Amino acid sequence: MEPIMIKNAIALLLLAAVGAIFVSLLAGYMPDEQLNLTARYYAERTAQDIGTANIVTAIVVTYRGLDTLGEVTVLFISAAIVGLVLAQGRLPTNVPGSPQQPRVPVGELLSTGSRLLTPLILLLGIYVFVNGHLTPGGGFQGGAIIASGMLLLLLADPLKHFSHRLIDVIESISGLLFVGIGVLGLLYAGGFLDNRLLPIGTLGELFSAGVIPLIYSLIGLKVGSEFSSMLASLSETEEA
Amino acid sequence: MMTSLAHWAMAAGFVLILIGFYGALTNRNLLRMIVAFCIADTGVNIVLVAVGHMRGRTAPILDSAVPVADAVSRIIDPVPQALVLTAIVIGLGVTAMMLAYALKLYEKKRTLDIAKFTELKW
C-alpha cells in the first residue's frame, strides 16, 4: 500500500499546483464590457454578409468553414480508427474467466418505447440541423441527436445489426457533397465554402443564408452516420 | 471579486478540471480514467464558454429580441461558443477512441488495471 499512498500524495501536490494557477487566473479575470475586435466584426457583418440569424453558425460554417471541414475529417478519422481497431480479432467465444452470461431481456417498456420514440428522435435531429442557421443547433447537434436515436435502438435490441454499407454510403456522399459545394463556391462565388452560391434571402427565413442550410444538413448526416458507425462497431464487439 | 456569473461558471469549470485530473492520476482502472478525462473535458468547455459571457447580454442569435442594428451592444461573444462546439465533437471522438483501445487492451490481458500493462515500463 505504501507506494500507492506516495503516488497519491504526488498527484495531490501536482493538483495543488495546477489549482493555484487556476485560482490566480480566476482572481485576475475581468469579464469584457465590450465585444472584442473579432466578435464585433462578426456581430456587425453577419446579417448582411452571411444572412444567418445564428451568428455561431455563420462562424462555424462560413467564416471558419475550412476548420469545420477539418473537424469533420478528424471525426471521420476517429470513427475509422474505432472501426479498424475493433474489427481486428473478435473476442473469443468461450474464454475461461468470462462465462457466457444469458442475456437479460430488455423489457416491454424499452422495446415498445424505442419503437415509438426513434422516429421522433430522428425527426428532431433533422429539424435541429435544417434550422441550424436560425436557432441554436446545427449539423453537429442534429447528428448527435440522430445517433442517440440509434443508441436507443441498440439498447432495445443489442443484437441489432445496422447496415454498415448504408452508413458508409450516406457518410461518403454527404462528405463529397460538402467538399463539392465548397469547390463550387471557389468557382462561382467569393471563395472556398462561400455561402453566396445561392441568394442570401431574408434574415430569419428557412430558405435563406445561401448554401448554409444545405451544408449544415450534409454535416448533420455525416456526423450522424459517423457516430452511428462508432456505436455499431462498439456494440458488435459485444456479440462474440 | 467573485460576483459575476462568469466567475462562478469559470470556478465550477476549474473544479471539474481538477476533479478529472485527480481521477485520472489516482485511478488504476482504465474505464475510470476515461470517465475522469471526460469530466476534465467538460470542465475545459465550461471555462471556455464562461470566457465569452458578458453581463446583461443575450445569445448571439439575431431575432426580434436582438435587432441587427444594435447586435454589437446586445450579444455575447460568439467565438468561444463556436470553439466549444468544435471541442465537444472532438472530445467525443477522442473518448470513443479511448474506449475502443481500452476494449482491445482488455481483450489482450483480461484486465483493465493499468498497473498490469508493463510493456512500456522501464
Tab-separated table of C-alpha atoms in Angstrom:
chain	number	residue	atom	x	y	z
A	1	MET	CA	0.000	0.000	0.000
A	2	GLU	CA	2.921	2.316	0.662
A	3	PRO	CA	3.889	3.223	-2.960
A	4	ILE	CA	0.265	3.928	-3.819
A	5	MET	CA	-0.003	6.395	-0.983
A	6	ILE	CA	3.156	8.161	-2.135
A	7	LYS	CA	1.774	8.278	-5.665
A	8	ASN	CA	-1.476	9.762	-4.402
A	9	ALA	CA	0.437	12.375	-2.424
A	10	ILE	CA	2.418	13.347	-5.528
A	11	ALA	CA	-0.832	13.566	-7.507
A	12	LEU	CA	-2.362	15.804	-4.862
A	13	LEU	CA	0.727	18.050	-4.869
A	14	LEU	CA	0.528	18.389	-8.655
A	15	LEU	CA	-3.164	19.173	-8.423
A	16	ALA	CA	-2.484	21.798	-5.755
A	17	ALA	CA	-0.008	23.463	-8.128
A	18	VAL	CA	-2.490	23.389	-11.033
A	19	GLY	CA	-5.204	24.619	-8.670
A	20	ALA	CA	-3.026	27.541	-7.612
A	21	ILE	CA	-2.604	28.503	-11.285
A	22	PHE	CA	-6.378	28.295	-11.741
A	23	VAL	CA	-7.032	30.456	-8.665
A	24	SER	CA	-4.678	33.173	-9.885
A	25	LEU	CA	-6.282	33.021	-13.350
A	26	LEU	CA	-9.708	33.368	-11.776
A	27	ALA	CA	-8.659	36.213	-9.489
A	28	GLY	CA	-7.228	38.155	-12.411
A	29	TYR	CA	-10.143	37.564	-14.747
A	30	MET	CA	-12.164	40.616	-15.698
A	31	PRO	CA	-15.182	39.984	-17.936
A	32	ASP	CA	-15.157	42.155	-21.055
A	33	GLU	CA	-17.536	45.098	-21.130
A	34	GLN	CA	-17.340	45.419	-24.914
A	35	LEU	CA	-17.085	42.855	-27.683
A	36	ASN	CA	-13.522	42.371	-28.825
A	37	LEU	CA	-12.467	43.196	-32.383
A	38	THR	CA	-13.191	39.786	-33.937
A	39	ALA	CA	-16.535	39.361	-32.192
A	40	ARG	CA	-17.524	42.906	-33.162
A	41	TYR	CA	-16.762	42.146	-36.807
A	42	TYR	CA	-18.912	39.019	-36.699
A	43	ALA	CA	-21.755	40.833	-34.908
A	44	GLU	CA	-21.754	43.702	-37.398
A	45	ARG	CA	-21.228	41.839	-40.651
A	46	THR	CA	-23.035	38.509	-40.256
A	47	ALA	CA	-26.527	39.792	-41.108
A	48	GLN	CA	-25.506	41.476	-44.372
A	49	ASP	CA	-22.649	39.202	-45.493
A	50	ILE	CA	-23.843	35.746	-44.491
A	51	GLY	CA	-27.531	36.199	-43.676
A	52	THR	CA	-27.769	33.717	-40.799
A	53	ALA	CA	-29.760	34.612	-37.706
A	54	ASN	CA	-27.464	32.405	-35.600
A	55	ILE	CA	-24.049	34.074	-35.599
A	56	VAL	CA	-22.307	30.963	-34.246
A	57	THR	CA	-23.471	29.086	-37.351
A	58	ALA	CA	-22.069	31.815	-39.591
A	59	ILE	CA	-18.684	31.420	-37.884
A	60	VAL	CA	-18.696	27.621	-37.914
A	61	VAL	CA	-19.958	27.070	-41.459
A	62	THR	CA	-18.710	30.063	-43.432
A	63	TYR	CA	-16.180	32.330	-41.708
A	64	ARG	CA	-14.240	29.323	-40.374
A	65	GLY	CA	-15.705	26.786	-42.804
A	66	LEU	CA	-12.329	25.274	-43.598
A	67	ASP	CA	-11.780	24.496	-39.907
A	68	THR	CA	-15.151	22.785	-39.806
A	69	LEU	CA	-14.137	20.673	-42.782
A	70	GLY	CA	-11.024	19.748	-40.798
A	71	GLU	CA	-13.119	18.948	-37.759
A	72	VAL	CA	-15.409	16.669	-39.755
A	73	THR	CA	-12.274	14.992	-41.106
A	74	VAL	CA	-10.927	14.428	-37.586
A	75	LEU	CA	-14.254	12.898	-36.616
A	76	PHE	CA	-14.201	10.695	-39.703
A	77	ILE	CA	-10.682	9.514	-38.918
A	78	SER	CA	-11.555	8.695	-35.317
A	79	ALA	CA	-14.665	6.784	-36.450
A	80	ALA	CA	-12.497	4.909	-38.957
A	81	ILE	CA	-9.883	4.087	-36.298
A	82	VAL	CA	-12.552	2.855	-33.884
A	83	GLY	CA	-13.901	0.607	-36.642
A	84	LEU	CA	-10.415	-0.605	-37.572
A	85	VAL	CA	-9.245	-1.281	-34.016
A	86	LEU	CA	-12.406	-3.136	-33.092
A	87	ALA	CA	-12.606	-5.122	-36.315
A	88	GLN	CA	-9.260	-6.875	-35.723
A	89	GLY	CA	-9.873	-10.137	-33.923
A	90	ARG	CA	-13.165	-10.508	-32.155
A	91	LEU	CA	-13.446	-11.628	-28.549
A	92	PRO	CA	-13.111	-15.431	-28.428
A	93	THR	CA	-16.407	-17.078	-27.509
A	94	ASN	CA	-15.527	-19.227	-24.506
A	95	VAL	CA	-12.591	-17.865	-22.597
A	96	PRO	CA	-12.027	-19.115	-19.072
A	97	GLY	CA	-12.902	-16.412	-16.609
A	98	SER	CA	-15.610	-14.831	-18.737
A	99	PRO	CA	-18.517	-17.273	-18.774
A	100	GLN	CA	-21.167	-16.614	-21.367
A	101	GLN	CA	-23.920	-14.866	-19.476
A	102	PRO	CA	-27.517	-15.315	-20.596
A	103	ARG	CA	-28.842	-12.038	-21.933
A	104	VAL	CA	-31.212	-10.153	-19.701
A	105	PRO	CA	-34.441	-9.488	-21.601
A	106	VAL	CA	-34.744	-5.786	-22.366
A	107	GLY	CA	-38.323	-5.463	-21.190
A	108	GLU	CA	-41.588	-4.392	-22.718
A	109	LEU	CA	-41.199	-0.739	-21.798
A	110	LEU	CA	-37.872	-0.270	-23.562
A	111	SER	CA	-38.742	-2.209	-26.703
A	112	THR	CA	-42.131	-0.509	-27.176
A	113	GLY	CA	-40.737	2.867	-26.174
A	114	SER	CA	-37.900	2.640	-28.660
A	115	ARG	CA	-40.349	1.869	-31.481
A	116	LEU	CA	-42.375	4.936	-30.545
A	117	LEU	CA	-39.500	7.310	-29.835
A	118	THR	CA	-36.898	6.509	-32.506
A	119	PRO	CA	-38.796	8.129	-35.424
A	120	LEU	CA	-39.494	11.182	-33.273
A	121	ILE	CA	-35.832	11.438	-32.247
A	122	LEU	CA	-34.744	11.197	-35.892
A	123	LEU	CA	-37.290	13.905	-36.779
A	124	LEU	CA	-35.963	16.164	-34.009
A	125	GLY	CA	-32.394	15.614	-35.243
A	126	ILE	CA	-33.372	16.567	-38.786
A	127	TYR	CA	-35.267	19.623	-37.518
A	128	VAL	CA	-32.230	20.720	-35.497
A	129	PHE	CA	-29.786	20.544	-38.386
A	130	VAL	CA	-32.148	22.005	-41.011
A	131	ASN	CA	-32.777	25.011	-38.755
A	132	GLY	CA	-29.140	25.367	-37.727
A	133	HIS	CA	-28.841	28.839	-39.270
A	134	LEU	CA	-31.877	30.193	-37.378
A	135	THR	CA	-31.969	28.555	-33.954
A	136	PRO	CA	-29.414	27.192	-31.510
A	137	GLY	CA	-28.379	23.927	-33.091
A	138	GLY	CA	-26.868	22.719	-36.303
A	139	GLY	CA	-25.236	19.811	-38.008
A	140	PHE	CA	-23.165	18.536	-35.088
A	141	GLN	CA	-26.005	18.738	-32.588
A	142	GLY	CA	-28.519	17.266	-35.030
A	143	GLY	CA	-26.124	14.469	-35.927
A	144	ALA	CA	-25.616	13.670	-32.250
A	145	ILE	CA	-29.403	13.528	-31.746
A	146	ILE	CA	-29.771	11.129	-34.687
A	147	ALA	CA	-27.035	8.935	-33.224
A	148	SER	CA	-28.846	8.957	-29.865
A	149	GLY	CA	-31.865	7.507	-31.678
A	150	MET	CA	-29.589	4.747	-32.979
A	151	LEU	CA	-28.330	4.203	-29.432
A	152	LEU	CA	-31.927	3.724	-28.253
A	153	LEU	CA	-32.443	1.106	-30.962
A	154	LEU	CA	-29.287	-0.684	-29.833
A	155	LEU	CA	-30.374	-0.594	-26.197
A	156	ALA	CA	-33.723	-2.112	-27.098
A	157	ASP	CA	-32.145	-4.829	-29.218
A	158	PRO	CA	-28.417	-5.308	-28.507
A	159	LEU	CA	-28.097	-7.832	-31.314
A	160	LYS	CA	-29.465	-5.460	-33.927
A	161	HIS	CA	-27.289	-5.074	-36.999
A	162	PHE	CA	-27.002	-1.741	-38.690
A	163	SER	CA	-26.090	-1.837	-42.333
A	164	HIS	CA	-22.500	-0.594	-42.334
A	165	ARG	CA	-22.774	-0.252	-46.086
A	166	LEU	CA	-25.724	2.151	-45.858
A	167	ILE	CA	-23.980	4.186	-43.145
A	168	ASP	CA	-20.802	4.355	-45.247
A	169	VAL	CA	-22.718	5.418	-48.359
A	170	ILE	CA	-24.575	8.218	-46.526
A	171	GLU	CA	-21.332	9.381	-44.944
A	172	SER	CA	-19.282	9.389	-48.150
A	173	ILE	CA	-21.965	11.083	-50.243
A	174	SER	CA	-22.555	13.847	-47.699
A	175	GLY	CA	-18.813	14.378	-47.276
A	176	LEU	CA	-18.261	14.568	-51.041
A	177	LEU	CA	-21.179	16.974	-51.489
A	178	PHE	CA	-19.821	19.144	-48.657
A	179	VAL	CA	-16.440	19.462	-50.385
A	180	GLY	CA	-18.161	19.790	-53.788
A	181	ILE	CA	-20.232	22.748	-52.584
A	182	GLY	CA	-17.042	24.281	-51.215
A	183	VAL	CA	-15.321	23.948	-54.595
A	184	LEU	CA	-18.378	25.366	-56.399
A	185	GLY	CA	-18.075	28.367	-54.071
A	186	LEU	CA	-14.496	28.747	-55.306
A	187	LEU	CA	-15.720	28.815	-58.925
A	188	TYR	CA	-18.994	30.725	-58.741
A	189	ALA	CA	-18.787	32.806	-55.543
A	190	GLY	CA	-16.181	34.518	-53.399
A	191	GLY	CA	-14.089	31.539	-52.338
A	192	PHE	CA	-13.941	28.034	-50.894
A	193	LEU	CA	-17.136	27.289	-48.923
A	194	ASP	CA	-18.585	30.734	-49.683
A	195	ASN	CA	-22.293	30.563	-48.881
A	196	ARG	CA	-23.353	33.101	-51.507
A	197	LEU	CA	-23.652	30.384	-54.118
A	198	LEU	CA	-27.413	30.760	-53.616
A	199	PRO	CA	-29.147	34.073	-52.818
A	200	ILE	CA	-28.848	35.141	-49.190
A	201	GLY	CA	-32.577	35.893	-48.911
A	202	THR	CA	-34.377	37.389	-45.944
A	203	LEU	CA	-32.826	37.112	-42.493
A	204	GLY	CA	-34.702	34.620	-40.336
A	205	GLU	CA	-36.388	32.567	-43.060
A	206	LEU	CA	-35.805	28.848	-43.560
A	207	PHE	CA	-34.577	29.279	-47.139
A	208	SER	CA	-32.009	31.953	-46.505
A	209	ALA	CA	-28.289	32.333	-45.871
A	210	GLY	CA	-27.288	30.828	-49.220
A	211	VAL	CA	-25.977	27.269	-49.035
A	212	ILE	CA	-25.595	27.194	-45.227
A	213	PRO	CA	-28.755	25.103	-44.573
A	214	LEU	CA	-27.584	22.675	-47.260
A	215	ILE	CA	-24.031	22.430	-45.874
A	216	TYR	CA	-25.250	22.057	-42.306
A	217	SER	CA	-27.699	19.319	-43.322
A	218	LEU	CA	-24.846	17.464	-45.009
A	219	ILE	CA	-22.701	17.903	-41.890
A	220	GLY	CA	-25.646	16.619	-39.834
A	221	LEU	CA	-25.969	13.498	-41.967
A	222	LYS	CA	-22.220	12.925	-41.926
A	223	VAL	CA	-21.842	13.396	-38.175
A	224	GLY	CA	-24.935	11.283	-37.505
A	225	SER	CA	-23.634	8.426	-39.642
A	226	GLU	CA	-20.136	8.670	-38.128
A	227	PHE	CA	-21.494	8.482	-34.573
A	228	SER	CA	-23.816	5.649	-35.589
A	229	SER	CA	-20.953	3.696	-37.100
A	230	MET	CA	-18.932	4.153	-33.880
A	231	LEU	CA	-21.903	2.889	-31.847
A	232	ALA	CA	-22.401	-0.025	-34.200
A	233	SER	CA	-18.710	-1.024	-34.050
A	234	LEU	CA	-18.692	-0.805	-30.262
A	235	SER	CA	-21.897	-2.824	-29.879
A	236	GLU	CA	-20.885	-5.528	-32.341
A	237	THR	CA	-17.814	-6.440	-30.301
A	238	GLU	CA	-20.192	-7.458	-27.547
A	239	GLU	CA	-21.825	-10.240	-29.526
A	240	ALA	CA	-18.843	-12.569	-29.749
B	1	MET	CA	-14.492	39.963	-6.960
B	2	MET	CA	-16.451	36.685	-7.130
B	3	THR	CA	-19.683	38.334	-8.052
B	4	SER	CA	-20.354	37.767	-11.735
B	5	LEU	CA	-21.922	34.653	-13.208
B	6	ALA	CA	-18.883	34.211	-15.437
B	7	HIS	CA	-16.618	33.928	-12.385
B	8	TRP	CA	-18.796	31.266	-10.796
B	9	ALA	CA	-19.087	29.300	-14.023
B	10	MET	CA	-15.347	29.510	-14.522
B	11	ALA	CA	-14.681	28.381	-10.956
B	12	ALA	CA	-17.010	25.420	-11.490
B	13	GLY	CA	-15.158	24.557	-14.691
B	14	PHE	CA	-11.772	24.718	-12.934
B	15	VAL	CA	-13.080	22.482	-10.148
B	16	LEU	CA	-14.291	19.958	-12.717
B	17	ILE	CA	-10.882	20.003	-14.429
B	18	LEU	CA	-9.176	19.348	-11.084
B	19	ILE	CA	-11.616	16.522	-10.238
B	20	GLY	CA	-10.944	14.996	-13.645
B	21	PHE	CA	-7.159	15.224	-13.239
B	22	TYR	CA	-7.364	13.745	-9.759
B	23	GLY	CA	-9.422	10.846	-11.064
B	24	ALA	CA	-7.098	10.237	-13.994
B	25	LEU	CA	-3.981	10.333	-11.776
B	26	THR	CA	-5.193	8.181	-8.899
B	27	ASN	CA	-7.443	5.580	-10.529
B	28	ARG	CA	-5.851	2.430	-11.906
B	29	ASN	CA	-8.896	1.235	-13.810
B	30	LEU	CA	-8.821	2.277	-17.482
B	31	LEU	CA	-12.572	2.917	-17.661
B	32	ARG	CA	-12.449	5.170	-14.611
B	33	MET	CA	-9.554	7.075	-16.158
B	34	ILE	CA	-11.598	7.601	-19.324
B	35	VAL	CA	-14.545	8.888	-17.283
B	36	ALA	CA	-12.143	11.220	-15.456
B	37	PHE	CA	-10.856	12.582	-18.768
B	38	CYS	CA	-14.462	13.231	-19.852
B	39	ILE	CA	-15.074	15.218	-16.667
B	40	ALA	CA	-11.931	17.304	-17.222
B	41	ASP	CA	-13.022	17.837	-20.839
B	42	THR	CA	-16.397	19.157	-19.674
B	43	GLY	CA	-14.614	21.485	-17.258
B	44	VAL	CA	-12.493	22.935	-20.074
B	45	ASN	CA	-15.614	23.537	-22.157
B	46	ILE	CA	-17.368	25.305	-19.278
B	47	VAL	CA	-14.349	27.571	-18.726
B	48	LEU	CA	-14.251	28.433	-22.441
B	49	VAL	CA	-17.953	29.286	-22.569
B	50	ALA	CA	-17.626	31.340	-19.376
B	51	VAL	CA	-14.900	33.461	-21.006
B	52	GLY	CA	-17.406	34.562	-23.650
B	53	HIS	CA	-20.120	35.520	-21.182
B	54	MET	CA	-20.900	39.191	-20.690
B	55	ARG	CA	-23.228	40.649	-18.097
B	56	GLY	CA	-26.679	41.744	-19.281
B	57	ARG	CA	-26.312	40.400	-22.801
B	58	THR	CA	-28.042	37.606	-24.667
B	59	ALA	CA	-27.225	34.720	-27.016
B	60	PRO	CA	-25.672	35.610	-30.387
B	61	ILE	CA	-28.843	34.944	-32.387
B	62	LEU	CA	-30.432	37.749	-34.355
B	63	ASP	CA	-34.204	37.717	-33.846
B	64	SER	CA	-36.910	40.033	-32.541
B	65	ALA	CA	-35.071	40.357	-29.221
B	66	VAL	CA	-31.792	41.357	-30.902
B	67	PRO	CA	-32.292	43.663	-33.890
B	68	VAL	CA	-29.421	43.671	-36.365
B	69	ALA	CA	-28.672	47.345	-35.758
B	70	ASP	CA	-27.709	47.011	-32.086
B	71	ALA	CA	-26.364	43.474	-32.190
B	72	VAL	CA	-22.937	44.771	-31.152
B	73	SER	CA	-24.265	46.031	-27.822
B	74	ARG	CA	-26.716	43.181	-27.157
B	75	ILE	CA	-24.960	39.862	-27.806
B	76	ILE	CA	-22.217	37.959	-26.015
B	77	ASP	CA	-19.016	36.868	-27.767
B	78	PRO	CA	-19.911	34.152	-30.323
B	79	VAL	CA	-16.326	32.961	-30.900
B	80	PRO	CA	-15.915	30.859	-27.692
B	81	GLN	CA	-19.236	29.200	-28.443
B	82	ALA	CA	-18.071	28.183	-31.910
B	83	LEU	CA	-14.817	26.915	-30.343
B	84	VAL	CA	-16.653	24.849	-27.738
B	85	LEU	CA	-18.925	23.377	-30.395
B	86	THR	CA	-15.772	22.063	-32.039
B	87	ALA	CA	-14.217	20.964	-28.753
B	88	ILE	CA	-17.258	18.917	-27.735
B	89	VAL	CA	-17.317	16.997	-31.002
B	90	ILE	CA	-13.583	16.314	-30.976
B	91	GLY	CA	-13.827	15.310	-27.307
B	92	LEU	CA	-16.431	12.743	-28.239
B	93	GLY	CA	-14.214	11.334	-30.983
B	94	VAL	CA	-11.287	11.081	-28.562
B	95	THR	CA	-13.471	9.362	-25.958
B	96	ALA	CA	-14.700	6.811	-28.486
B	97	MET	CA	-11.102	6.033	-29.453
B	98	MET	CA	-10.027	5.674	-25.827
B	99	LEU	CA	-12.905	3.256	-25.221
B	100	ALA	CA	-12.029	1.231	-28.300
B	101	TYR	CA	-8.385	0.930	-27.221
B	102	ALA	CA	-9.432	0.053	-23.665
B	103	LEU	CA	-11.565	-2.739	-25.094
B	104	LYS	CA	-8.639	-4.077	-27.124
B	105	LEU	CA	-6.347	-3.911	-24.096
B	106	TYR	CA	-8.942	-5.832	-22.101
B	107	GLU	CA	-9.165	-8.492	-24.783
B	108	LYS	CA	-5.382	-8.855	-24.672
B	109	LYS	CA	-4.862	-9.085	-20.920
B	110	ARG	CA	-8.336	-9.698	-19.496
B	111	THR	CA	-7.841	-6.825	-17.095
B	112	LEU	CA	-8.446	-3.073	-17.037
B	113	ASP	CA	-5.849	-2.420	-14.330
B	114	ILE	CA	-3.270	-0.020	-15.771
B	115	ALA	CA	-0.585	-1.399	-13.432
B	116	LYS	CA	-0.729	-4.742	-15.248
B	117	PHE	CA	0.347	-3.181	-18.539
B	118	THR	CA	4.100	-3.118	-18.059
B	119	GLU	CA	5.418	-3.436	-21.636
B	120	LEU	CA	6.330	0.244	-21.905
B	121	LYS	CA	7.789	0.451	-18.407
B	122	TRP	CA	11.494	0.811	-17.781
